[in-house]
Coordinates of N, CA and C and ligand atoms in Angstrom, one line a residue:
X1 N 2.3 19.4 24.1 CA 2.4 17.8 23.7 C 4.2 17.6 23.3
X2 N 4.3 16.4 23.8 CA 5.6 15.9 23.4 C 5.5 15.1 22.2
X3 N 6.6 15.1 21.5 CA 6.7 14.5 19.7 C 6.1 13.3 19.9
X4 N 6.5 12.3 21.0 CA 5.6 11.1 21.1 C 4.0 11.1 20.9
X5 N 3.6 12.2 21.9 CA 2.1 12.4 21.8 C 1.6 12.9 20.3
X6 N 2.5 13.8 19.8 CA 1.8 14.3 18.5 C 1.9 13.1 17.6
X7 N 2.9 12.4 17.6 CA 2.7 11.2 16.7 C 1.5 10.4 17.1
X8 N 1.1 10.0 18.1 CA 0.0 9.3 18.6 C -1.2 9.7 18.1
X9 N -1.2 11.1 18.1 CA -2.4 12.0 17.7 C -2.4 12.0 16.2
X10 N -1.3 11.7 15.5 CA -1.3 11.7 13.9 C -1.1 13.1 13.5
X11 N -0.6 14.1 14.3 CA -0.3 15.3 14.0 C 1.2 15.5 13.2
X12 N 1.8 14.5 13.9 CA 3.3 14.6 13.2 C 3.7 13.3 13.0
X13 N 4.4 12.8 11.8 CA 4.4 11.4 11.2 C 6.0 11.0 10.9
X14 N 6.4 10.2 11.0 CA 7.9 10.0 10.5 C 7.7 9.5 8.8
X15 N 8.4 10.3 8.4 CA 8.5 10.2 6.7 C 9.9 9.9 6.3
X16 N 9.6 8.9 5.8 CA 11.0 8.2 4.8 C 11.2 9.0 3.8
X17 N 10.4 9.0 3.0 CA 10.3 9.9 1.8 C 9.1 10.2 1.0
X18 N 9.1 11.5 -0.1 CA 7.9 11.7 -0.3 C 8.4 12.2 -1.7
X19 N 7.5 11.7 -2.8 CA 7.9 12.2 -4.0 C 6.9 11.9 -5.4
X20 N 7.2 12.6 -6.2 CA 5.8 12.6 -7.3 C 6.6 11.9 -8.2
X21 N 5.5 10.8 -8.4 CA 6.1 9.9 -9.7 C 4.7 9.4 -10.5
X22 N 4.7 8.0 -11.1 CA 3.7 7.6 -11.5 C 3.0 6.1 -10.8
X23 N 1.8 6.1 -10.5 CA 1.6 5.0 -9.6 C 1.9 3.7 -10.6
X24 N 2.5 2.7 -10.3 CA 2.8 1.5 -11.2 C 1.9 0.5 -11.2
X25 N 1.1 0.4 -9.8 CA 0.4 -0.9 -9.4 C -1.0 -0.9 -9.2
X26 N -1.8 -1.8 -9.4 CA -3.2 -1.8 -9.1 C -4.2 -1.0 -9.8
X27 N -5.3 -0.7 -9.2 CA -6.4 0.2 -9.8 C -6.0 1.5 -10.4
X28 N -5.0 2.4 -9.9 CA -4.6 3.6 -10.3 C -3.3 3.4 -11.2
X29 N -2.9 2.3 -11.8 CA -1.7 2.1 -12.6 C -1.9 3.5 -13.8
X30 N -0.6 4.0 -13.8 CA -0.6 5.1 -14.9 C -0.9 6.4 -14.4
X31 N -1.4 6.9 -13.1 CA -1.8 8.0 -12.8 C -0.6 8.5 -11.9
X32 N -0.4 9.8 -12.3 CA 0.7 10.5 -11.8 C 0.2 10.8 -10.0
X33 N 1.0 10.5 -9.2 CA 0.7 10.6 -8.0 C 2.0 10.9 -6.9
X34 N 1.4 11.8 -5.9 CA 2.5 11.9 -4.8 C 2.6 11.0 -3.8
X35 N 3.7 10.3 -3.6 CA 3.7 9.2 -2.8 C 4.3 9.6 -1.5
X36 N 3.7 9.5 -0.2 CA 4.1 9.6 1.2 C 4.4 8.3 1.7
X37 N 5.6 8.0 1.7 CA 6.1 6.9 2.5 C 6.5 6.8 3.8
X38 N 5.5 6.6 4.9 CA 5.8 6.4 6.3 C 6.6 5.7 6.7
X39 N 7.6 5.9 7.8 CA 8.6 5.2 8.2 C 8.0 4.3 9.3
X40 N 8.5 2.9 9.4 CA 8.1 1.9 10.4 C 7.3 0.7 9.6
X41 N 7.5 -0.6 10.3 CA 6.8 -1.6 9.6 C 7.3 -2.8 10.6
X42 N 6.4 -3.4 11.1 CA 6.6 -4.7 12.0 C 5.9 -6.0 11.3
X43 N 5.7 -5.8 10.1 CA 5.3 -7.2 9.3 C 6.3 -8.0 8.9
X44 N 7.5 -7.4 8.5 CA 8.6 -8.5 8.2 C 8.6 -9.4 7.0
X45 N 8.1 -9.0 5.8 CA 8.0 -9.6 4.5 C 9.5 -9.9 4.2
X46 N 9.9 -11.2 4.0 CA 11.0 -11.7 3.6 C 11.5 -11.0 2.4
X47 N 10.6 -10.9 1.4 CA 11.0 -10.3 0.2 C 10.7 -8.8 -0.2
X48 N 10.7 -8.1 1.2 CA 10.2 -6.5 1.4 C 11.4 -5.9 0.5
X49 N 11.0 -4.9 -0.6 CA 12.1 -4.2 -1.1 C 12.0 -2.9 -0.6
X50 N 11.7 -2.4 0.4 CA 11.9 -1.4 1.2 C 12.2 -1.8 2.7
X51 N 13.0 -2.3 2.9 CA 13.5 -2.8 4.4 C 13.8 -1.9 5.1
X52 N 14.6 -0.8 4.5 CA 15.0 0.5 5.2 C 14.0 1.0 5.8
X53 N 12.8 1.1 5.5 CA 11.6 1.6 6.3 C 11.3 1.2 7.6
X54 N 11.7 0.1 7.6 CA 11.1 -0.7 9.1 C 11.3 0.1 10.2
X55 N 12.3 0.7 10.4 CA 12.9 1.4 11.6 C 12.5 2.6 11.8
X56 N 11.1 3.0 12.3 CA 10.4 4.5 12.2 C 11.5 5.3 12.7
X57 N 12.1 4.8 13.7 CA 13.4 6.1 14.4 C 14.3 6.5 13.8
X58 N 14.5 5.8 12.4 CA 15.5 6.4 11.7 C 14.8 7.6 10.8
X59 N 13.9 8.1 11.0 CA 13.2 8.7 9.6 C 12.6 10.2 10.7
X60 N 12.9 11.2 10.1 CA 12.3 12.7 10.2 C 10.8 12.8 10.8
X61 N 10.6 13.1 11.9 CA 9.1 13.2 12.3 C 8.6 14.8 11.7
X62 N 7.9 14.5 10.9 CA 7.3 15.8 10.2 C 5.9 16.2 10.6
X63 N 5.3 17.3 10.4 CA 4.0 17.9 10.9 C 3.3 17.5 9.5
X64 N 1.7 17.4 9.9 CA 1.3 17.0 8.6 C 0.9 18.1 7.7
X65 N 0.9 19.4 8.4 CA 0.8 20.6 7.4 C 2.2 20.6 6.5
X66 N 3.2 20.3 7.2 CA 4.4 20.2 6.1 C 4.4 19.1 5.1
X67 N 3.9 17.9 5.4 CA 3.7 16.9 4.5 C 2.7 17.3 3.4
X68 N 1.7 17.7 3.8 CA 0.5 18.3 2.7 C 1.1 19.4 1.7
X69 N 2.3 20.4 2.5 CA 2.6 21.6 1.4 C 3.6 20.7 0.5
X70 N 4.2 19.7 0.7 CA 5.2 19.1 -0.1 C 4.4 18.6 -1.3
X71 N 3.2 17.9 -1.0 CA 2.3 17.5 -2.0 C 1.8 18.4 -2.8
X72 N 1.4 19.6 -2.3 CA 0.8 20.6 -2.9 C 1.7 21.3 -3.8
X73 N 3.0 21.0 -3.9 CA 4.0 21.5 -4.9 C 4.0 21.2 -6.1
X74 N 3.4 19.9 -6.4 CA 2.9 19.4 -7.5 C 1.8 19.5 -8.3
X75 N 1.6 19.3 -9.7 CA 0.2 19.8 -10.2 C -0.7 18.5 -9.9
X76 N -0.3 17.5 -9.6 CA -1.1 16.2 -9.4 C -2.0 16.4 -8.1
X77 N -3.2 15.8 -8.3 CA -3.9 15.7 -7.0 C -4.5 14.4 -6.4
X78 N -3.4 13.7 -6.6 CA -3.7 12.1 -6.3 C -2.4 12.0 -5.2
X79 N -2.9 11.4 -4.1 CA -1.8 11.0 -2.9 C -1.9 9.6 -2.7
X80 N -0.9 8.7 -2.8 CA -0.7 7.5 -2.1 C -0.1 7.5 -0.7
X81 N -0.7 7.0 0.4 CA 0.0 7.0 1.3 C 0.5 5.5 1.4
X82 N 1.7 5.3 1.8 CA 2.4 3.8 1.8 C 3.3 3.8 2.9
X83 N 4.3 2.7 2.8 CA 5.1 2.5 3.9 C 6.3 1.7 3.3
X84 N 6.9 1.2 4.4 CA 6.3 0.8 5.8 C 4.8 0.5 6.0
X85 N 4.5 0.4 7.0 CA 2.9 -0.2 7.3 C 2.2 1.4 7.7
X86 N 1.7 1.9 6.9 CA 1.1 3.2 7.6 C 0.2 3.2 8.4
X87 N -0.4 2.0 8.6 CA -1.6 2.1 9.6 C -1.1 1.7 10.9
X88 N 0.1 1.8 11.1 CA 0.8 1.8 12.6 C 0.3 3.1 12.9
X89 N 0.1 4.2 12.2 CA -0.5 5.5 12.7 C -1.9 5.9 12.6
X90 N -2.1 6.9 13.5 CA -3.7 7.6 13.2 C -3.4 8.6 12.2
X91 N -4.2 8.1 10.8 CA -4.1 8.9 9.6 C -5.4 10.0 9.5
X92 N -6.2 9.8 10.5 CA -7.2 10.7 10.7 C -6.9 12.0 10.3
X93 N -6.0 12.8 11.0 CA -5.8 14.2 10.8 C -5.1 14.4 9.2
X94 N -4.3 13.5 8.8 CA -3.4 13.7 7.6 C -4.4 13.6 6.5
X95 N -5.4 13.0 6.7 CA -6.3 12.5 5.6 C -7.1 13.7 5.6
X96 N -7.7 13.9 6.6 CA -8.7 15.4 6.8 C -8.2 16.7 6.1
X97 N -6.6 16.8 6.4 CA -6.1 17.9 5.6 C -6.0 17.8 4.5
X98 N -5.5 16.8 3.9 CA -5.2 16.2 2.4 C -6.7 16.4 1.7
X99 N -7.9 16.3 2.3 CA -9.1 16.1 1.7 C -9.5 17.5 1.4
X100 N -9.2 18.5 2.7 CA -9.6 19.9 2.5 C -8.8 20.6 1.5
X101 N -7.7 20.2 1.2 CA -6.8 20.7 0.1 C -7.4 20.0 -1.3
X102 N -8.2 19.2 -1.4 CA -8.8 18.6 -2.6 C -7.9 17.5 -3.4
X103 N -7.5 16.8 -2.4 CA -6.7 15.4 -2.8 C -7.5 14.2 -2.7
X104 N -7.3 13.5 -4.1 CA -7.8 12.2 -3.9 C -6.9 11.2 -3.0
X105 N -7.2 10.3 -2.2 CA -6.4 9.8 -1.3 C -6.3 8.4 -1.4
X106 N -5.4 7.9 -1.4 CA -5.4 6.4 -1.7 C -4.2 5.7 -0.3
X107 N -4.5 4.6 -0.1 CA -3.6 4.2 0.8 C -3.3 2.6 0.3
X108 N -1.8 2.4 0.6 CA -1.6 0.8 0.3 C -1.0 0.2 1.6
X109 N -1.7 -0.8 2.2 CA -1.5 -1.3 3.5 C -1.5 -2.9 3.5
X110 N -0.9 -3.4 4.6 CA -0.9 -4.9 4.7 C -2.3 -5.2 5.7
X111 N -2.8 -4.1 6.2 CA -4.0 -4.3 7.1 C -3.6 -4.6 8.4
X112 N -2.3 -4.7 8.8 CA -1.8 -5.3 10.0 C -2.1 -4.6 11.3
X113 N -2.9 -3.3 11.1 CA -3.1 -2.7 12.2 C -4.7 -1.9 12.3
X114 N -5.0 -1.6 13.3 CA -6.5 -0.9 13.3 C -6.5 -0.1 12.0
X115 N -7.6 0.0 11.3 CA -7.9 1.0 10.2 C -8.2 2.6 11.0
X116 N -7.4 3.6 10.2 CA -8.0 4.9 10.5 C -7.6 5.7 9.3
X117 N -8.3 7.0 9.3 CA -8.1 7.8 8.2 C -9.6 7.6 7.3
X118 N -9.7 8.6 6.4 CA -10.7 8.7 5.2 C -10.0 8.6 3.9
X119 N -10.5 7.5 3.2 CA -10.0 7.1 1.9 C -10.9 7.2 0.6
X120 N -10.1 7.7 -0.5 CA -11.1 7.5 -1.7 C -10.8 6.0 -2.2
X121 N -9.6 5.4 -2.1 CA -9.1 4.0 -2.4 C -8.4 3.4 -1.6
X122 N -8.7 2.3 -0.9 CA -7.9 1.4 -0.2 C -7.4 0.3 -0.9
X123 N -6.2 -0.1 -1.0 CA -5.5 -1.2 -1.4 C -4.9 -2.1 -0.3
X124 N -5.7 -2.9 -0.2 CA -5.3 -4.0 1.0 C -4.5 -5.0 0.4
X125 N -3.1 -5.3 0.9 CA -2.3 -6.1 0.5 C -1.7 -6.9 1.5
X126 N -2.5 -8.1 1.8 CA -2.4 -8.8 3.2 C -0.9 -9.6 3.1
X127 N -0.2 -9.8 4.1 CA 1.1 -10.6 4.2 C 1.0 -11.7 5.1
X128 N 1.6 -13.1 4.7 CA 1.6 -14.0 5.6 C 2.1 -13.9 7.0
X129 N 3.1 -12.9 6.9 CA 4.0 -12.7 8.0 C 3.3 -12.0 9.2
X130 N 2.3 -11.3 9.2 CA 1.5 -10.6 10.3 C 0.2 -10.5 9.9
X131 N -0.7 -11.3 10.7 CA -2.4 -11.5 10.2 C -3.0 -9.8 10.2
X132 N -4.0 -9.7 9.2 CA -4.5 -8.4 9.2 C -5.5 -8.3 10.1
X133 N -5.6 -7.0 10.7 CA -6.8 -6.8 11.9 C -8.0 -6.8 10.9
X134 N -8.9 -7.2 11.5 CA -10.3 -7.7 11.0 C -10.8 -6.2 10.5
X135 N -10.6 -5.1 10.8 CA -11.0 -3.6 10.4 C -10.9 -3.4 8.8
X136 N -10.0 -4.2 8.3 CA -9.7 -3.9 6.9 C -10.5 -4.5 6.0
X137 N -11.3 -5.6 6.3 CA -11.8 -6.4 5.3 C -13.2 -5.4 4.5
X138 N -13.9 -4.7 5.6 CA -14.9 -3.9 5.2 C -14.5 -2.5 4.4
X139 N -13.1 -2.5 4.4 CA -12.8 -0.9 4.2 C -12.2 -1.2 2.8
X140 N -11.6 -2.4 2.3 CA -10.9 -2.6 1.1 C -11.4 -2.4 0.0
X141 N -11.2 -1.5 -0.9 CA -11.5 -1.5 -2.4 C -10.7 -2.2 -3.1
X142 N -9.7 -2.8 -3.0 CA -8.8 -3.8 -3.6 C -8.0 -4.6 -2.9
X143 N -8.1 -5.8 -3.2 CA -7.3 -6.6 -2.6 C -6.0 -7.1 -3.8
X144 N -4.8 -6.9 -3.1 CA -4.0 -7.2 -4.0 C -2.7 -8.1 -3.6
X145 N -2.8 -9.3 -3.8 CA -2.0 -10.1 -3.6 C -0.7 -10.6 -4.1
X146 N 0.3 -10.5 -3.3 CA 1.6 -10.5 -4.3 C 2.2 -11.9 -4.1
X147 N 2.2 -12.6 -5.4 CA 2.6 -14.0 -5.5 C 4.1 -14.3 -5.5
X148 N 4.5 -15.1 -4.5 CA 5.9 -15.3 -4.2 C 6.2 -16.8 -4.1
X149 N 5.0 -17.6 -3.9 CA 5.1 -19.0 -3.5 C 3.9 -19.3 -4.2
X150 N 3.8 -20.7 -4.6 CA 2.7 -21.4 -5.1 C 1.4 -21.2 -4.0
X151 N 1.8 -21.6 -2.8 CA 0.8 -21.4 -1.8 C 0.1 -20.1 -1.9
X152 N 0.5 -18.8 -2.5 CA -0.2 -17.8 -2.4 C -1.3 -17.7 -3.1
X153 N -1.6 -18.5 -4.0 CA -2.8 -18.5 -4.5 C -4.1 -18.9 -3.5
X154 N -3.9 -19.7 -2.8 CA -4.7 -20.2 -1.8 C -4.8 -18.9 -0.8
X155 N -3.8 -18.3 -0.3 CA -3.7 -17.2 0.5 C -4.6 -16.2 0.0
X156 N -4.7 -16.1 -1.4 CA -5.4 -15.0 -1.9 C -6.8 -15.2 -1.8
X157 N -7.1 -16.6 -2.1 CA -8.7 -16.9 -2.0 C -9.1 -16.8 -0.7
X158 N -8.3 -17.0 0.6 CA -8.7 -17.0 1.9 C -9.1 -15.4 2.3
X159 N -8.2 -14.6 1.9 CA -8.6 -13.2 1.9 C -9.8 -12.8 1.2
X160 N -9.9 -13.2 0.0 CA -11.0 -13.0 -1.2 C -12.3 -12.9 -0.5
X161 N -12.4 -14.3 0.4 CA -13.6 -14.7 0.7 C -13.8 -13.8 1.9
X162 N -12.9 -13.0 2.7 CA -13.4 -12.0 3.7 C -13.8 -10.8 3.5
X163 N -13.4 -10.2 2.2 CA -13.4 -8.7 1.7 C -14.9 -8.7 1.3
X164 N -15.3 -7.3 1.4 CA -16.6 -6.8 1.0 C -16.7 -7.2 -0.4
X165 N -18.2 -7.4 -0.8 CA -18.5 -7.8 -2.1 C -18.0 -6.9 -3.2
X166 N -17.7 -5.8 -3.1 CA -17.5 -4.7 -3.9 C -16.0 -4.5 -4.2
X167 N -15.2 -5.4 -3.6 CA -13.8 -5.2 -3.4 C -12.9 -5.9 -4.8
X168 N -12.5 -5.0 -5.6 CA -11.6 -5.7 -6.6 C -10.5 -6.6 -6.2
X169 N -10.1 -7.7 -7.1 CA -9.3 -8.9 -6.4 C -8.1 -8.9 -7.6
X170 N -7.2 -8.6 -7.1 CA -5.6 -8.6 -8.3 C -4.6 -9.4 -7.4
X171 N -4.0 -10.2 -8.7 CA -2.7 -11.1 -8.1 C -1.7 -10.4 -8.9
X172 N -0.4 -10.2 -8.0 CA 0.7 -9.4 -8.6 C 2.0 -10.3 -8.4
X173 N 2.6 -10.7 -9.5 CA 3.8 -11.4 -9.1 C 5.0 -10.5 -8.5
X174 N 5.5 -11.1 -7.6 CA 6.7 -10.7 -7.0 C 7.9 -10.3 -7.9
X175 N 8.5 -9.1 -7.8 CA 9.3 -8.7 -9.1 C 10.4 -9.9 -9.3
X176 N 11.0 -10.4 -8.2 CA 12.1 -11.2 -8.5 C 11.8 -12.6 -8.7
X177 N 10.3 -13.0 -8.6 CA 9.8 -14.0 -9.2 C 8.7 -13.9 -10.1
X178 N 9.0 -13.0 -10.9 CA 8.1 -12.5 -11.9 C 8.2 -13.7 -13.3
X179 N 9.4 -14.1 -13.4 CA 9.4 -15.0 -14.6 C 8.8 -16.2 -14.2
X180 N 9.0 -16.7 -12.9 CA 8.4 -18.3 -12.7 C 6.9 -17.9 -12.7
X181 N 6.3 -16.7 -11.9 CA 5.0 -16.8 -11.8 C 4.0 -16.1 -12.6
X182 N 4.5 -15.2 -13.3 CA 3.6 -14.3 -14.4 C 2.7 -15.4 -15.2
X183 N 3.3 -16.4 -15.9 CA 2.5 -17.3 -16.7 C 1.4 -18.2 -15.8
X184 N 1.9 -18.3 -14.5 CA 0.8 -19.1 -13.6 C -0.1 -18.3 -13.3
X185 N 0.1 -17.0 -13.0 CA -0.9 -16.0 -12.8 C -1.8 -15.8 -13.8
X186 N -1.5 -15.8 -15.3 CA -2.2 -15.7 -16.4 C -3.1 -16.8 -16.4
X187 N -2.5 -18.0 -16.3 CA -3.5 -19.1 -16.4 C -4.5 -19.2 -15.0
X188 N -4.3 -18.8 -14.2 CA -5.2 -18.6 -13.1 C -6.2 -17.6 -13.2
X189 N -5.9 -16.4 -13.5 CA -7.0 -15.4 -13.9 C -7.8 -16.0 -15.0
X190 N -7.3 -16.4 -16.2 CA -8.2 -17.2 -17.0 C -9.1 -17.9 -16.4
X191 N -8.9 -18.8 -15.6 CA -9.7 -19.8 -15.1 C -10.6 -19.0 -13.9
X192 N -10.2 -18.3 -13.3 CA -11.0 -17.5 -12.2 C -10.8 -16.0 -12.5
X193 N -12.2 -15.7 -13.4 CA -12.2 -14.3 -14.0 C -12.7 -13.4 -12.8
X194 N -12.7 -13.5 -12.0 CA -12.9 -12.8 -10.8 C -11.9 -12.0 -10.4
X195 N -10.6 -12.5 -10.7 CA -9.2 -11.8 -10.6 C -9.0 -10.9 -11.5
X196 N -8.0 -10.2 -11.4 CA -7.3 -9.4 -12.5 C -5.7 -9.6 -12.2
X197 N -5.0 -9.0 -12.9 CA -3.5 -9.0 -12.9 C -3.0 -7.5 -12.5
X198 N -2.3 -7.6 -11.7 CA -1.3 -6.1 -11.4 C 0.0 -6.4 -11.6
X199 N 0.6 -5.6 -12.4 CA 2.3 -5.8 -12.5 C 2.7 -4.3 -12.1
X200 N 3.9 -4.6 -11.7 CA 4.6 -3.5 -11.1 C 5.3 -2.6 -12.5
X201 N 4.2 -1.9 -12.9 CA 4.8 -1.2 -14.1 C 6.0 -0.1 -13.9
X202 N 5.9 0.3 -12.7 CA 6.9 1.3 -12.5 C 8.6 0.7 -12.5
X203 N 8.5 -0.6 -12.2 CA 9.9 -1.1 -12.2 C 10.3 -1.5 -13.8
X204 N 9.2 -1.6 -14.8 CA 9.5 -1.8 -16.2 C 9.9 -0.1 -16.8
X205 N 9.4 0.8 -16.2 CA 9.7 2.2 -16.5 C 10.8 2.5 -15.9
X206 N 11.3 2.1 -14.7 CA 12.5 2.4 -13.9 C 12.4 3.8 -13.6
X207 N 11.3 3.8 -12.7 CA 11.0 5.1 -11.8 C 10.7 4.6 -10.5
X208 N 10.6 5.3 -9.7 CA 10.3 5.1 -8.2 C 8.9 4.5 -8.0
Ligands
SF4_301 FE1 7.9 -4.4 3.6 FE2 5.3 -3.9 3.1 FE3 6.1 -6.2 4.1 FE4 6.2 -4.2 5.6 S1 4.3 -4.9 4.8 S2 7.7 -5.9 5.1 S3 7.1 -2.4 4.0 S4 6.5 -5.3 1.9

Protein backbone atom coordinates (compact mmCIF):
# COMPACT_ATOMS: atom_id res chain seq x y z
CA UNK A 1 0.00 0.00 0.00
CA UNK A 2 1.17 3.54 -0.67
CA UNK A 3 1.37 6.08 2.16
CA UNK A 4 -1.72 7.75 0.73
CA UNK A 5 -3.62 4.46 0.85
CA UNK A 6 -2.41 3.75 4.40
CA UNK A 7 -3.65 7.18 5.51
CA UNK A 8 -6.98 6.65 3.73
CA UNK A 9 -7.33 3.32 5.58
CA UNK A 10 -6.56 5.02 8.90
CA UNK A 11 -3.46 2.85 9.48
CA UNK A 12 -1.10 5.81 9.36
CA UNK A 13 -1.98 9.38 10.29
CA UNK A 14 -0.32 12.82 10.20
CA UNK A 15 0.56 13.76 13.79
CA UNK A 16 1.34 17.38 14.57
CA UNK A 17 2.12 16.68 18.21
CA UNK A 18 1.29 14.30 21.02
CA UNK A 19 1.74 15.16 24.69
CA UNK A 20 0.67 14.21 28.18
CA UNK A 21 -1.06 17.00 30.09
CA UNK A 22 -4.26 17.88 31.93
CA UNK A 23 -7.49 18.23 29.95
CA UNK A 24 -8.45 21.86 30.50
CA UNK A 25 -11.93 22.06 28.93
CA UNK A 26 -15.33 20.45 28.95
CA UNK A 27 -16.61 17.40 30.79
CA UNK A 28 -13.15 15.91 31.46
CA UNK A 29 -11.62 19.12 32.84
CA UNK A 30 -8.90 18.28 35.32
CA UNK A 31 -8.22 14.74 34.07
CA UNK A 32 -4.68 13.79 33.05
CA UNK A 33 -4.78 12.89 29.37
CA UNK A 34 -2.57 12.05 26.43
CA UNK A 35 -3.43 14.39 23.56
CA UNK A 36 -2.95 13.25 19.98
CA UNK A 37 -3.16 16.27 17.70
CA UNK A 38 -3.65 15.22 14.09
CA UNK A 39 -2.50 17.59 11.35
CA UNK A 40 -4.92 18.95 8.78
CA UNK A 41 -7.97 21.19 9.05
CA UNK A 42 -10.18 22.75 6.36
CA UNK A 43 -12.58 24.58 8.70
CA UNK A 44 -10.74 27.92 8.84
CA UNK A 45 -11.82 29.52 12.15
CA UNK A 46 -10.55 33.10 12.27
CA UNK A 47 -9.66 32.81 15.96
CA UNK A 48 -8.04 29.35 15.66
CA UNK A 49 -5.14 29.03 18.13
CA UNK A 50 -3.54 26.11 16.24
CA UNK A 51 -3.40 27.50 12.70
CA UNK A 52 -0.11 25.68 12.18
CA UNK A 53 -2.13 22.44 12.23
CA UNK A 54 -4.06 23.31 9.06
CA UNK A 55 -1.63 21.91 6.48
CA UNK A 56 -1.53 18.14 6.93
CA UNK A 57 1.50 17.83 4.63
CA UNK A 58 3.67 19.64 7.17
CA UNK A 59 3.43 16.82 9.70
CA UNK A 60 5.00 13.36 9.86
CA UNK A 61 2.85 10.39 8.91
CA UNK A 62 2.99 7.91 11.79
CA UNK A 63 1.67 4.37 12.10
CA UNK A 64 -1.15 3.86 14.58
CA UNK A 65 1.02 1.32 16.46
CA UNK A 66 3.64 4.00 17.04
CA UNK A 67 1.00 6.54 18.07
CA UNK A 68 -0.42 4.13 20.66
CA UNK A 69 3.08 3.27 21.90
CA UNK A 70 3.55 6.98 22.65
CA UNK A 71 0.38 7.00 24.75
CA UNK A 72 1.39 3.84 26.61
CA UNK A 73 4.56 5.56 27.85
CA UNK A 74 2.49 7.52 30.42
CA UNK A 75 0.46 6.26 33.37
CA UNK A 76 -2.83 7.94 32.41
CA UNK A 77 -5.28 5.92 30.38
CA UNK A 78 -7.33 8.76 28.91
CA UNK A 79 -6.59 9.76 25.32
CA UNK A 80 -7.97 12.87 23.59
CA UNK A 81 -7.85 12.85 19.80
CA UNK A 82 -7.92 16.40 18.52
CA UNK A 83 -6.56 18.54 15.70
CA UNK A 84 -6.71 20.15 13.34
CA UNK A 85 -9.93 18.40 12.44
CA UNK A 86 -9.46 14.72 13.37
CA UNK A 87 -12.55 13.50 11.50
CA UNK A 88 -10.80 14.28 8.21
CA UNK A 89 -9.38 10.78 8.80
CA UNK A 90 -10.72 7.28 9.27
CA UNK A 91 -10.31 6.89 13.03
CA UNK A 92 -11.63 3.31 13.18
CA UNK A 93 -8.27 1.48 13.35
CA UNK A 94 -6.63 3.93 15.81
CA UNK A 95 -9.55 3.89 18.24
CA UNK A 96 -9.79 0.09 18.01
CA UNK A 97 -6.13 -0.28 18.93
CA UNK A 98 -6.40 2.24 21.77
CA UNK A 99 -9.44 0.39 23.09
CA UNK A 100 -7.56 -2.95 22.97
CA UNK A 101 -4.86 -1.34 25.14
CA UNK A 102 -7.42 -0.22 27.71
CA UNK A 103 -7.70 3.51 26.96
CA UNK A 104 -10.73 5.70 27.49
CA UNK A 105 -10.96 7.64 24.23
CA UNK A 106 -12.29 11.15 23.74
CA UNK A 107 -12.48 13.23 20.58
CA UNK A 108 -12.74 16.97 20.07
CA UNK A 109 -14.20 17.76 16.68
CA UNK A 110 -16.00 20.43 14.72
CA UNK A 111 -18.02 17.59 13.16
CA UNK A 112 -17.29 18.91 9.69
CA UNK A 113 -16.54 15.46 8.25
CA UNK A 114 -18.33 12.08 8.37
CA UNK A 115 -18.02 10.37 11.75
CA UNK A 116 -15.63 7.43 12.19
CA UNK A 117 -14.14 5.54 15.15
CA UNK A 118 -15.41 4.34 18.53
CA UNK A 119 -15.27 6.82 21.39
CA UNK A 120 -16.18 6.99 25.06
CA UNK A 121 -16.80 10.72 24.84
CA UNK A 122 -17.49 12.88 21.80
CA UNK A 123 -17.03 16.61 22.28
CA UNK A 124 -18.69 18.36 19.34
CA UNK A 125 -17.65 21.96 18.88
CA UNK A 126 -19.38 23.27 15.73
CA UNK A 127 -17.89 26.17 13.85
CA UNK A 128 -19.62 28.79 11.68
CA UNK A 129 -16.89 28.50 9.08
CA UNK A 130 -17.82 24.99 7.88
CA UNK A 131 -21.15 23.27 8.38
CA UNK A 132 -21.13 20.08 10.50
CA UNK A 133 -21.80 16.75 8.80
CA UNK A 134 -25.21 15.37 9.92
CA UNK A 135 -23.58 12.19 11.34
CA UNK A 136 -22.26 14.10 14.38
CA UNK A 137 -25.59 15.00 16.01
CA UNK A 138 -26.42 11.46 17.11
CA UNK A 139 -22.85 10.79 18.32
CA UNK A 140 -22.23 13.96 20.35
CA UNK A 141 -21.99 13.50 24.13
CA UNK A 142 -21.17 17.16 24.64
CA UNK A 143 -21.93 20.25 22.58
CA UNK A 144 -19.29 22.88 23.31
CA UNK A 145 -19.84 26.22 21.63
CA UNK A 146 -17.03 28.77 21.70
CA UNK A 147 -18.44 32.28 22.18
CA UNK A 148 -16.55 34.86 20.15
CA UNK A 149 -19.43 37.06 18.96
CA UNK A 150 -22.89 37.93 20.36
CA UNK A 151 -24.52 35.86 17.59
CA UNK A 152 -22.84 32.73 18.98
CA UNK A 153 -25.63 32.31 21.56
CA UNK A 154 -28.15 31.81 18.73
CA UNK A 155 -25.68 29.59 16.92
CA UNK A 156 -25.39 27.49 20.10
CA UNK A 157 -29.18 27.10 20.39
CA UNK A 158 -29.45 26.10 16.70
CA UNK A 159 -27.11 23.18 17.32
CA UNK A 160 -28.59 22.34 20.71
CA UNK A 161 -31.89 21.73 18.89
CA UNK A 162 -30.19 19.19 16.60
CA UNK A 163 -28.12 17.08 19.02
CA UNK A 164 -29.46 13.97 20.76
CA UNK A 165 -31.38 14.46 24.01
CA UNK A 166 -28.57 13.10 26.27
CA UNK A 167 -25.99 15.56 24.93
CA UNK A 168 -24.55 17.95 27.55
CA UNK A 169 -24.51 21.63 26.55
CA UNK A 170 -21.59 23.96 27.29
CA UNK A 171 -20.66 27.52 26.39
CA UNK A 172 -17.02 28.52 26.45
CA UNK A 173 -15.65 32.05 26.08
CA UNK A 174 -13.02 32.34 23.35
CA UNK A 175 -9.79 33.08 25.21
CA UNK A 176 -9.03 36.50 23.67
CA UNK A 177 -12.65 37.64 24.22
CA UNK A 178 -13.06 36.13 27.68
CA UNK A 179 -13.10 39.56 29.37
CA UNK A 180 -16.07 40.58 27.26
CA UNK A 181 -18.10 37.36 27.12
CA UNK A 182 -17.56 35.53 30.41
CA UNK A 183 -20.07 37.70 32.28
CA UNK A 184 -22.60 37.39 29.41
CA UNK A 185 -22.18 33.62 29.48
CA UNK A 186 -22.69 33.55 33.26
CA UNK A 187 -25.96 35.51 32.85
CA UNK A 188 -27.04 33.31 29.95
CA UNK A 189 -26.42 30.05 31.81
CA UNK A 190 -28.26 31.34 34.90
CA UNK A 191 -31.27 32.07 32.68
CA UNK A 192 -30.92 28.88 30.59
CA UNK A 193 -29.90 26.19 33.08
CA UNK A 194 -29.71 23.45 30.46
CA UNK A 195 -26.33 25.01 29.59
CA UNK A 196 -23.10 24.88 31.63
CA UNK A 197 -19.90 26.91 31.42
CA UNK A 198 -16.63 25.52 30.11
CA UNK A 199 -13.41 27.46 30.69
CA UNK A 200 -10.00 26.90 29.13
CA UNK A 201 -8.47 26.09 32.50
CA UNK A 202 -5.21 24.84 30.95
CA UNK A 203 -4.55 28.42 29.86
CA UNK A 204 -4.91 29.62 33.47
CA UNK A 205 -2.49 26.84 34.49
CA UNK A 206 -0.17 27.78 31.60
CA UNK A 207 0.09 24.22 30.35
CA UNK A 208 -0.53 22.92 26.81
FE1 LIG B 1 -8.68 25.63 14.26
FE2 LIG B 1 -10.25 23.71 15.24
FE3 LIG B 1 -11.31 25.68 13.79
FE4 LIG B 1 -9.78 23.83 12.62
S1 LIG B 1 -11.77 23.52 13.62
S2 LIG B 1 -9.68 26.05 12.29
S3 LIG B 1 -8.24 23.45 14.22
S4 LIG B 1 -10.32 25.88 15.82
